[in-house]
PDB file of C-alpha atoms in Angstrom:
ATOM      1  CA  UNK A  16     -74.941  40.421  90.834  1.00 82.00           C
ATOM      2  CA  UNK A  17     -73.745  39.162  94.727  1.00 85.00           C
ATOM      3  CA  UNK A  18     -71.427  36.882  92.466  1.00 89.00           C
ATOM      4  CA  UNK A  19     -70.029  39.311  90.650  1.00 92.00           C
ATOM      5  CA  UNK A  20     -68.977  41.892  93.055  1.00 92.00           C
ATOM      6  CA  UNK A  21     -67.749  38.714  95.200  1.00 93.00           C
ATOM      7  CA  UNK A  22     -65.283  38.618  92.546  1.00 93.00           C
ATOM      8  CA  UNK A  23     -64.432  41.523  91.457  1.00 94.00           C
ATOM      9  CA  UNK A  24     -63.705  42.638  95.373  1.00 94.00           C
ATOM     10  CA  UNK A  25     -61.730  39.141  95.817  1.00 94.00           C
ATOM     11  CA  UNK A  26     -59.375  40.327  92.627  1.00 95.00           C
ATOM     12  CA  UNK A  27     -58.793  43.336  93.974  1.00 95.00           C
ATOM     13  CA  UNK A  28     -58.387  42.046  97.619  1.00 95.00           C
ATOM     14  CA  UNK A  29     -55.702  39.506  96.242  1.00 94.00           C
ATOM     15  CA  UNK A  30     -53.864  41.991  94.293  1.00 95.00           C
ATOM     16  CA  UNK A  31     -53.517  44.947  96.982  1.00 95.00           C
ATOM     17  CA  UNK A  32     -52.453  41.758  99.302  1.00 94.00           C
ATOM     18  CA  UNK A  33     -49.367  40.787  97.040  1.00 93.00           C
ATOM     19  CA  UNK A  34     -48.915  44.415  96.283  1.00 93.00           C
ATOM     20  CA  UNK A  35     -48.129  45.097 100.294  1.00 92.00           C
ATOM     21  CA  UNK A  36     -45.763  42.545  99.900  1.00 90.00           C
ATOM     22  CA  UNK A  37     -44.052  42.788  97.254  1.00 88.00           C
ATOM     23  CA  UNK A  38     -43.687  46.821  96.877  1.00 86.00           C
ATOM     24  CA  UNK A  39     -40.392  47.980  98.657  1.00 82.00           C
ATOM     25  CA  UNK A  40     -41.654  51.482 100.279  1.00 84.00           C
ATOM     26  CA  UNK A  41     -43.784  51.021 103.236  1.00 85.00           C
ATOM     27  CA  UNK A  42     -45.923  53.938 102.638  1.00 87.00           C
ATOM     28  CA  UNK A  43     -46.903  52.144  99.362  1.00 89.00           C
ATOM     29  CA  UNK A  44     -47.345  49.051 101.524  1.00 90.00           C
ATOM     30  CA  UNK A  45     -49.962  50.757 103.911  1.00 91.00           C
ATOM     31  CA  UNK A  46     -51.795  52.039 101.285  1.00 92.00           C
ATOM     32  CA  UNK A  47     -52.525  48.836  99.844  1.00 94.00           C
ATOM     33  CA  UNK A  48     -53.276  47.226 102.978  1.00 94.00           C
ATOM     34  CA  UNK A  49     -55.850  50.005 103.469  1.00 94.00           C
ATOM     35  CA  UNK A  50     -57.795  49.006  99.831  1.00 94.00           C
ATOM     36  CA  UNK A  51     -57.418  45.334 101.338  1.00 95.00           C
ATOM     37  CA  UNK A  52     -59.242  46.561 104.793  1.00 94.00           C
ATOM     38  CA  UNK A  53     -62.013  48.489 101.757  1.00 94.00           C
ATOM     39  CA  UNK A  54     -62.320  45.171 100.420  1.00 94.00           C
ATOM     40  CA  UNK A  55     -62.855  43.254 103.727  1.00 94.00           C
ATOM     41  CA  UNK A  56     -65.513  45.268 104.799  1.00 95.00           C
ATOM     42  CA  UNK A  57     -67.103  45.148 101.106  1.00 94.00           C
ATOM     43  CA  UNK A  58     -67.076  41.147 101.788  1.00 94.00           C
ATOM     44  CA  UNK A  59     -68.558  42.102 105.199  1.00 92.00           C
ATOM     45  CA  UNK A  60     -71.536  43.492 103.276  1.00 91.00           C
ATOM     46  CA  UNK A  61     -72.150  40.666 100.934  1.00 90.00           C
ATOM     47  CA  UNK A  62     -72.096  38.096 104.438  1.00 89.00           C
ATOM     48  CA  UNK A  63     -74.769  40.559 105.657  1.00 86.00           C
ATOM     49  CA  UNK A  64     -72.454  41.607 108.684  1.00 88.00           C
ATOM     50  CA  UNK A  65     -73.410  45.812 108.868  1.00 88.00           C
ATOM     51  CA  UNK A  66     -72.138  46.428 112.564  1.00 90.00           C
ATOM     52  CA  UNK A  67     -68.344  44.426 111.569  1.00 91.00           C
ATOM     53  CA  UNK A  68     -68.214  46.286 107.920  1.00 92.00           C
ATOM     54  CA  UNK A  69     -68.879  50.124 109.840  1.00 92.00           C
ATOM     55  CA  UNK A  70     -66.416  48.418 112.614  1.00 91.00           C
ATOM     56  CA  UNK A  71     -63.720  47.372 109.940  1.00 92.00           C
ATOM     57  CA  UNK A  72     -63.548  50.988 107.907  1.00 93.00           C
ATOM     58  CA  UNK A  73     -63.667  52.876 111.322  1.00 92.00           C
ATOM     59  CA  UNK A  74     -61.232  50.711 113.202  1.00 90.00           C
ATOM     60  CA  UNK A  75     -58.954  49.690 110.624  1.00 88.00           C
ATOM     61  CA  UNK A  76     -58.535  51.254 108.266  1.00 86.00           C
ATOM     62  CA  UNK A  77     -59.117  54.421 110.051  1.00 87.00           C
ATOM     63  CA  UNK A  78     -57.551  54.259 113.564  1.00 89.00           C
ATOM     64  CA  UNK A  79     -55.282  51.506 113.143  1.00 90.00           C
ATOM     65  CA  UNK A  80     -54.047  52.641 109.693  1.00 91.00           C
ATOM     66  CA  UNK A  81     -53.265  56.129 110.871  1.00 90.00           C
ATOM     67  CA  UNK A  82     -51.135  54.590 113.615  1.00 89.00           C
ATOM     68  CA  UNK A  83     -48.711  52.795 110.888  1.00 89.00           C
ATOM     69  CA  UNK A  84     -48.629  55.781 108.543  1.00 89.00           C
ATOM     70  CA  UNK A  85     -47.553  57.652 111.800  1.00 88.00           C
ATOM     71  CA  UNK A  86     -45.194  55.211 112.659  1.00 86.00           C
ATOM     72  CA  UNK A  87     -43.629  55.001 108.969  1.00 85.00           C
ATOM     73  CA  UNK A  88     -43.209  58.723 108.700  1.00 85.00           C
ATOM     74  CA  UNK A  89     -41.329  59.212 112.167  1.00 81.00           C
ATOM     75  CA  UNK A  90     -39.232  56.241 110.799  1.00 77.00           C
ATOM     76  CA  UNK A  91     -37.901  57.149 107.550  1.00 65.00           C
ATOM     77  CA  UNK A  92     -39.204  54.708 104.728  1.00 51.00           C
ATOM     78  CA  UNK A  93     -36.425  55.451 102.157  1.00 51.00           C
ATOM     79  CA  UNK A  94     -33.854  53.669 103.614  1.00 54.00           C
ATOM     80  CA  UNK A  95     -36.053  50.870 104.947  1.00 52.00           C
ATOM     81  CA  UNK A  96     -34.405  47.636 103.270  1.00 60.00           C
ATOM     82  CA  UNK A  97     -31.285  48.674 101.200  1.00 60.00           C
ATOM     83  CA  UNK A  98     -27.739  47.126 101.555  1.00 60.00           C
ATOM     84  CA  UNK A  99     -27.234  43.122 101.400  1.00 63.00           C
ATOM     85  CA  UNK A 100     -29.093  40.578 102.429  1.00 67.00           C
ATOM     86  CA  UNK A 101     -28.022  38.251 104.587  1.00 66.00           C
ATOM     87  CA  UNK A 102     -30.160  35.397 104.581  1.00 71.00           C
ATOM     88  CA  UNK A 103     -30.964  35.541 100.692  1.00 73.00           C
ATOM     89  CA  UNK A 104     -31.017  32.078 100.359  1.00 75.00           C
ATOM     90  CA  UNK A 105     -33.660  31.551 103.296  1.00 75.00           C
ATOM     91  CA  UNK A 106     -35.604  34.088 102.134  1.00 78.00           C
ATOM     92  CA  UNK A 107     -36.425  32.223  98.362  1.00 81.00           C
ATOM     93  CA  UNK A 108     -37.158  28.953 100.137  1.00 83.00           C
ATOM     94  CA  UNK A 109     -39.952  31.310 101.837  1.00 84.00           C
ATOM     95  CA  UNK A 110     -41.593  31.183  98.177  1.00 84.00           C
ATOM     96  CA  UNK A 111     -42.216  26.996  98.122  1.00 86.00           C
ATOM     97  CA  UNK A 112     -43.307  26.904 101.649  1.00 88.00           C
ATOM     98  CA  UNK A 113     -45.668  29.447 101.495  1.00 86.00           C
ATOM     99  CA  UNK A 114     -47.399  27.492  98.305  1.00 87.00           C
ATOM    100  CA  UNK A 115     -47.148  24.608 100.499  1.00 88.00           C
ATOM    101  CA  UNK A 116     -49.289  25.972 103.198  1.00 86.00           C
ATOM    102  CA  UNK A 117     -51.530  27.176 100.947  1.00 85.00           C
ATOM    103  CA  UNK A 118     -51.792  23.972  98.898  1.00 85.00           C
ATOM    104  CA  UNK A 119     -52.573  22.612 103.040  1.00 84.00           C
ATOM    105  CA  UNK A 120     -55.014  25.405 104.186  1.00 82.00           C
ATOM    106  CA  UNK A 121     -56.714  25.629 100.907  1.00 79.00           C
ATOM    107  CA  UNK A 122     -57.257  21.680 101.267  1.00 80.00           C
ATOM    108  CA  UNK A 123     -58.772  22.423 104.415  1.00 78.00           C
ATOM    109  CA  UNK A 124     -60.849  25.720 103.402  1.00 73.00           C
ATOM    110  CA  UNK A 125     -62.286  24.716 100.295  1.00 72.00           C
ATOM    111  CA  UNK A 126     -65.629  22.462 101.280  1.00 65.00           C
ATOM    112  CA  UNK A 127     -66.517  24.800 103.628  1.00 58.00           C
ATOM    113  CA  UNK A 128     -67.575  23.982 106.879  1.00 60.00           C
ATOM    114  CA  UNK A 129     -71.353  21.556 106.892  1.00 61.00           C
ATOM    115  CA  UNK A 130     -74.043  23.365 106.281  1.00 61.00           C
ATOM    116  CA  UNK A 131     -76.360  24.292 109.096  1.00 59.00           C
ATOM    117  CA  UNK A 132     -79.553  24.829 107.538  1.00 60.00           C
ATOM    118  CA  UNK A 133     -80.882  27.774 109.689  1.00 62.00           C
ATOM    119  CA  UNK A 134     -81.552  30.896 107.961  1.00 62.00           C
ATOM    120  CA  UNK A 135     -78.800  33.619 107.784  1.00 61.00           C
ATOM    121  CA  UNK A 136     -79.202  35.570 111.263  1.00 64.00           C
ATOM    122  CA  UNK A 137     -79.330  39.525 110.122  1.00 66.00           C
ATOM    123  CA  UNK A 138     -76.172  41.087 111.581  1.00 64.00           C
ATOM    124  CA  UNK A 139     -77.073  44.330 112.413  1.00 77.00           C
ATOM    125  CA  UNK A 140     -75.916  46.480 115.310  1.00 83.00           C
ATOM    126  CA  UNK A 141     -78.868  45.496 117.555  1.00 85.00           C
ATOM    127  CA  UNK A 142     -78.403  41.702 117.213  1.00 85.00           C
ATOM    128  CA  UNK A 143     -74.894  41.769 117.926  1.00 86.00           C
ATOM    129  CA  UNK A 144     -74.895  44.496 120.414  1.00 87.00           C
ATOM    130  CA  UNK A 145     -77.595  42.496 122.443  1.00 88.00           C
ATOM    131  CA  UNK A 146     -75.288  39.322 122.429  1.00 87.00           C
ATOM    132  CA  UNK A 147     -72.296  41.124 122.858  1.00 88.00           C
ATOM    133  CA  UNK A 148     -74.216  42.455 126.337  1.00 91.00           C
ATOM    134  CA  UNK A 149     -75.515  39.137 127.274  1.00 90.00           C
ATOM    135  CA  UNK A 150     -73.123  36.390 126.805  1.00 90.00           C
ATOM    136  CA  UNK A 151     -69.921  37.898 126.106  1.00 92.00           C
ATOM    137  CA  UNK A 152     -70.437  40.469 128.824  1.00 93.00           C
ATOM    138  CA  UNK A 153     -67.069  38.887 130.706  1.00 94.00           C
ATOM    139  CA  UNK A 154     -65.055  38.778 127.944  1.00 93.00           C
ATOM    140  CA  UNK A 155     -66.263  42.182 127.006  1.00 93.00           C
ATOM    141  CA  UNK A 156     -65.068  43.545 130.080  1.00 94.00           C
ATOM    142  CA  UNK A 157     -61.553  41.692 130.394  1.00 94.00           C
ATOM    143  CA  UNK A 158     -61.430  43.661 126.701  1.00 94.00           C
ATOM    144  CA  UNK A 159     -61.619  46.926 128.365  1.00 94.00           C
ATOM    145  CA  UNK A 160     -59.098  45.751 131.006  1.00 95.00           C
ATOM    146  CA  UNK A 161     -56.559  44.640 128.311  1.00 94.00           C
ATOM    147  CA  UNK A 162     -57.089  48.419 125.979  1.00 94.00           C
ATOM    148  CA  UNK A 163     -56.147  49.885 129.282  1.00 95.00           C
ATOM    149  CA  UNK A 164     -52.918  47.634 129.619  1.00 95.00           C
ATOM    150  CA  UNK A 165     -52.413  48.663 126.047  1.00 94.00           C
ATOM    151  CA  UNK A 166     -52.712  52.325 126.870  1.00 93.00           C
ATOM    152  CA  UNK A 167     -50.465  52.210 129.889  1.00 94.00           C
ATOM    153  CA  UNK A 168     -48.087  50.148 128.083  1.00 92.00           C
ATOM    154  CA  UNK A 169     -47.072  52.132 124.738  1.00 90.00           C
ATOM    155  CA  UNK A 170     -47.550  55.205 127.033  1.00 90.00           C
ATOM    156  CA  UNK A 171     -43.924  53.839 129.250  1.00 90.00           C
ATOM    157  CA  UNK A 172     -42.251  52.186 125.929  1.00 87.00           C
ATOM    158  CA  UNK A 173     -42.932  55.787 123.958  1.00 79.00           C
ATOM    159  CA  UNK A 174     -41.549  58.048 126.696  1.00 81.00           C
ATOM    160  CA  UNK A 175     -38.259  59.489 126.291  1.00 71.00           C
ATOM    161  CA  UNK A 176     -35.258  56.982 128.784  1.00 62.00           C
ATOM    162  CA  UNK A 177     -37.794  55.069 129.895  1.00 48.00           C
TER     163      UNK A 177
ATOM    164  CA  UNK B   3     -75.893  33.914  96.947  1.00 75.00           C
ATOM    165  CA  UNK B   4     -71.929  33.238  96.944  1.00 81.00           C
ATOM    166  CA  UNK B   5     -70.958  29.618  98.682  1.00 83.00           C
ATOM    167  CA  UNK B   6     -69.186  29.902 101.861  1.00 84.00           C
ATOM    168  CA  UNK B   7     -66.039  27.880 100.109  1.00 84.00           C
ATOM    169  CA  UNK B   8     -65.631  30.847  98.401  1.00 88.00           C
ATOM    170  CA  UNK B   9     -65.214  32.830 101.025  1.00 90.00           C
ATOM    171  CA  UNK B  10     -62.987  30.236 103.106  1.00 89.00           C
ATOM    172  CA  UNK B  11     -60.825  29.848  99.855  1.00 89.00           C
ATOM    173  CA  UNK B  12     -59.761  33.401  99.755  1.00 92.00           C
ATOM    174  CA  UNK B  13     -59.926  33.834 103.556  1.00 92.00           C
ATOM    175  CA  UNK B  14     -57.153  30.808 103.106  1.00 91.00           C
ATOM    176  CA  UNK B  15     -54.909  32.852  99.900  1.00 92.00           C
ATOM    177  CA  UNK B  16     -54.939  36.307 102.199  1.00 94.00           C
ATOM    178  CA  UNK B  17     -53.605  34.322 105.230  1.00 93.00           C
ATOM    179  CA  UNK B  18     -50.849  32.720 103.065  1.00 93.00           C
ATOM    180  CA  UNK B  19     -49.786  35.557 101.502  1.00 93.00           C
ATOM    181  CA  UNK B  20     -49.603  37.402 105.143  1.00 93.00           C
ATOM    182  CA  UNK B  21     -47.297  34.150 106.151  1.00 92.00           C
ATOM    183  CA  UNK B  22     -45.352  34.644 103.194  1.00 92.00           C
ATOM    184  CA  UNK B  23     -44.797  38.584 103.774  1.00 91.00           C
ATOM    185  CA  UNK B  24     -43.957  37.881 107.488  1.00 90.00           C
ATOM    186  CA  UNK B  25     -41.338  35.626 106.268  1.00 88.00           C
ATOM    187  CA  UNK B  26     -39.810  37.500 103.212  1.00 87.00           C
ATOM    188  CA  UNK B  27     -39.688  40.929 104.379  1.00 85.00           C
ATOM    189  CA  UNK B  28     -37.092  42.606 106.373  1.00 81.00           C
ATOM    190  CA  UNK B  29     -38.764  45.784 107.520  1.00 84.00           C
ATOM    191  CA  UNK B  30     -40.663  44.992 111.081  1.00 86.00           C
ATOM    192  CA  UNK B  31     -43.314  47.598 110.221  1.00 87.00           C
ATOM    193  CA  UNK B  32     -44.085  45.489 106.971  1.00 89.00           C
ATOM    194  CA  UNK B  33     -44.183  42.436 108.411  1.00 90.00           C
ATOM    195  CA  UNK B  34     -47.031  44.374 111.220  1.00 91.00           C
ATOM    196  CA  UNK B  35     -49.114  44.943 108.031  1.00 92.00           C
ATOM    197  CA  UNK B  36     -48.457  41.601 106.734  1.00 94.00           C
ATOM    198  CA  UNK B  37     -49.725  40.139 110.549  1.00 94.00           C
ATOM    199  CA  UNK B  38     -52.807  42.779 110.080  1.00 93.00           C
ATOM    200  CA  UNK B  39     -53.475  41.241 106.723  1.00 94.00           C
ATOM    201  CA  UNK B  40     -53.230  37.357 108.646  1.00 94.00           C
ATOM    202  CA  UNK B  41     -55.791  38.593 110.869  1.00 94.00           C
ATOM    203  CA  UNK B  42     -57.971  39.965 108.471  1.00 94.00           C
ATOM    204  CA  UNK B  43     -58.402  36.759 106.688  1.00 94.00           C
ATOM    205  CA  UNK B  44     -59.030  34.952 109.931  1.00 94.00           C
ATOM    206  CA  UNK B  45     -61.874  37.528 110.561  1.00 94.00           C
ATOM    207  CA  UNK B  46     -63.459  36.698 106.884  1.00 94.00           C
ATOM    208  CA  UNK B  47     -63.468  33.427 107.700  1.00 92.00           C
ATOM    209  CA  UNK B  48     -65.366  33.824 111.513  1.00 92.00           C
ATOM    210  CA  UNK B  49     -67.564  35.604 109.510  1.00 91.00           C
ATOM    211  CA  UNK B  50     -68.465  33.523 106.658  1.00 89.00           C
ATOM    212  CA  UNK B  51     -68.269  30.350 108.821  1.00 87.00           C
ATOM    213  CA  UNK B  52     -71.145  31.989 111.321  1.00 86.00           C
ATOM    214  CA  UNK B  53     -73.108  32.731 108.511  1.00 85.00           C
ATOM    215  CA  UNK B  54     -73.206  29.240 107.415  1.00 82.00           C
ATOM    216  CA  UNK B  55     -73.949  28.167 110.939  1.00 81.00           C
ATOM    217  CA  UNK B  56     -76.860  30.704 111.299  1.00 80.00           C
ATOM    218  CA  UNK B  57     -75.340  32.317 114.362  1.00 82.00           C
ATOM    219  CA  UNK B  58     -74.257  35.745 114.713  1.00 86.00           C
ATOM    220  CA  UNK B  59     -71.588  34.894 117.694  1.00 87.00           C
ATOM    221  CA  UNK B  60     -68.693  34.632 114.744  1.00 88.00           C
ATOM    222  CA  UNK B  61     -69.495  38.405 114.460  1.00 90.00           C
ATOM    223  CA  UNK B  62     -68.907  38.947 117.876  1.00 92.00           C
ATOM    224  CA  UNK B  63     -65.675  37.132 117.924  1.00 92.00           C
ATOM    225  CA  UNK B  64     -64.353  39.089 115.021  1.00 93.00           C
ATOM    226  CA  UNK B  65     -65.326  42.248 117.541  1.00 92.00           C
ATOM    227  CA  UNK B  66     -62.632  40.919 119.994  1.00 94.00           C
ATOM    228  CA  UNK B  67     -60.327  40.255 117.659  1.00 94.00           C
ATOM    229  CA  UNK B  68     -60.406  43.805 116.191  1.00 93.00           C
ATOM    230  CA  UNK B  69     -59.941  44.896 119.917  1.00 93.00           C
ATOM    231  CA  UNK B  70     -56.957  42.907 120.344  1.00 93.00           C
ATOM    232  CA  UNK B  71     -55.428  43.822 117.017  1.00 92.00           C
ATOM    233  CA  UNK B  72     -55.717  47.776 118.159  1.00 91.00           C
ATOM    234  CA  UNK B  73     -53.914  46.978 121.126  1.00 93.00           C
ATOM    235  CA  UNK B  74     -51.258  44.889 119.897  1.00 92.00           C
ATOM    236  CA  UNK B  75     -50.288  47.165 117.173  1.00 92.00           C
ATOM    237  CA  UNK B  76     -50.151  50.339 119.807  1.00 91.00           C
ATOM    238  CA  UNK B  77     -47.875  48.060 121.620  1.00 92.00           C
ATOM    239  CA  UNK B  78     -46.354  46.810 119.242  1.00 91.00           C
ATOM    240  CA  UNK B  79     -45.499  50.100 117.036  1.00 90.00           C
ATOM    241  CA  UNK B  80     -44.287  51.809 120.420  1.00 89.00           C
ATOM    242  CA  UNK B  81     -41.383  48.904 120.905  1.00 87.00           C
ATOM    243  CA  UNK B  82     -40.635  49.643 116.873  1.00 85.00           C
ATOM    244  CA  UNK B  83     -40.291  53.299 117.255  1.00 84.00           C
ATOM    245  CA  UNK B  84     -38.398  52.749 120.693  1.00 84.00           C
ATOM    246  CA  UNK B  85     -35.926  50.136 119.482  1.00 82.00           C
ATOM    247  CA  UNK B  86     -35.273  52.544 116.151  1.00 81.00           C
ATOM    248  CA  UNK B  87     -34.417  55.555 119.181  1.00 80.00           C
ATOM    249  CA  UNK B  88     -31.891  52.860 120.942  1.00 78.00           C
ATOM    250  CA  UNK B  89     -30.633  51.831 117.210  1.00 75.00           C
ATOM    251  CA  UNK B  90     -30.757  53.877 114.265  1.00 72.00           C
ATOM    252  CA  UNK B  91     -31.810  50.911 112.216  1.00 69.00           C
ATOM    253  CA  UNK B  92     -35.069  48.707 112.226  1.00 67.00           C
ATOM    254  CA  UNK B  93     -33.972  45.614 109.885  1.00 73.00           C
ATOM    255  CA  UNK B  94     -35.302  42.702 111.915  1.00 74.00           C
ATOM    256  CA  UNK B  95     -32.113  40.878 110.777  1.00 72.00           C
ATOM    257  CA  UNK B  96     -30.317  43.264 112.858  1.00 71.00           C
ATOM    258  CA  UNK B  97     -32.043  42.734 115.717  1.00 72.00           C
ATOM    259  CA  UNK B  98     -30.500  39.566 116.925  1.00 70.00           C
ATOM    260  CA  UNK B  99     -29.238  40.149 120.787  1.00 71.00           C
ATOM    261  CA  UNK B 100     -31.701  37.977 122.287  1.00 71.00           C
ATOM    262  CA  UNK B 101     -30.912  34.858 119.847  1.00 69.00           C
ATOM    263  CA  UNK B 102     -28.227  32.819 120.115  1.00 63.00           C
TER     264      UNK B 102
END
């Protein structure tokens, strides 16, 4: 059963990946990267990771997917990549070098890293919240520091003659 | 129970196909998505490696990384949407003032 929706959620992972890339309209784009965020959190699930899979549908593809539809409307989609293209011939050797790297990564990826032996931790809200609170208090602090910069920052690039 | 390869594998085909968007594409707000789609597979594989190691702190790393990819793309959509103001156009092959 764990197999099969592994699968099943892969397929459809892989094909709304290609489809982002390789549909012209944005909009279209975004909406396949959101079933690709679905799918992520789906995997999330099966690796028994609650807290990231709520994170992921809430984060993603809710707040940070709203933010690129925005953007993509105030832009105008239609006439997103018409006319020539200029570095046509760069662009196909894009095609071998990407099969390349994944020929190199997959190398890599595929054993999987040693197994550790100790049972799968559960990966609830409580377990990571607790850690999250107790070692990675600094770093979760320097990330409130760094949303701020983010605030203050689009905030002066988004207001009119900056 | 799935093996972790598994996971890693298609962690490693999501990634390439994010590399491959970045490079192929022309339209800066696809090749955002195609960066969001890079991270993603980076996440699955924190994930799927702490599982295998029996330690939730791969969890808490994807956490950060989720915070940083909510900033970036705030920043990063606001210098889009300004530089399409300044420019009528967004085609990164346009965009070449600072190269030489």
């Amino acid at each position: 059963m764990e197999q099969v929706t592994f699968f099943v959620t892969a397929l459809i992972a892989v094909a709304s990946a290609i489809g982002l890339v390789v549909r012209r309209n944005p909009l279209h784009g975004a909406l396949f990267l959101v079933v690709n965020l679905f799918c992520v959190a789906v995997l999330y699930l099966l690796l028994r990771a609650e807290f990231l899979a709520a994170a992921q549908v809430i984060i993603y593809a809710g707040a940070i997917m709203v933010l690129f539809l925005f953007a993509i409307m105030i832009l105008i989609p239609g006439r997103a990549e018409t006319g020539r293209d200029p570095f046509r011939r760069q662009r196909l050797a894009a095609l071998p070098l990407g099969a390349a790297f994944l020929l190199l990564v997959g190398v890599l990826m595929w054993g999987g890293p040693p197994p550790g032996g100790a049972p799968p931790p559960p990966g609830g809200a409580a377990a990571v919240g607790r850690l999250l609170f107790t070692d990675y208090l600094l770093p979760f602090e320097i990330t409130a520091v760094l949303l701020l910069a983010a605030l203050v920052g689009a905030l002066v690039l988004a207001r009119r003659r900056a | 129970m799935v093996p972790v390869g598994y996971y890693t594998t298609l962690s490693a085909v999501l990634f390439t196909i994010g590399v491959v968007g970045v490079l192929v594409r022309r339209n800066p707000l696809v090749i955002f998505m195609s960066i969001e789609l890079m991270l993603n597979a980076a996440n699955l594989a924190f994930v799927a490696f702490g599982r295998e190691a029996g330690q939730l702190d791969g969890q808490v790393i994807v956490f950060f990384v989720m915070t940083v990819a909510a900033a970036e793309v705030a920043v990063g959509l606001a210098i889009i949407v300004a530089i399409f103001r300044a420019r009528q156009r967004i085609n990164v092959d346009d965009l070449n003032l600072m190269r030489w």
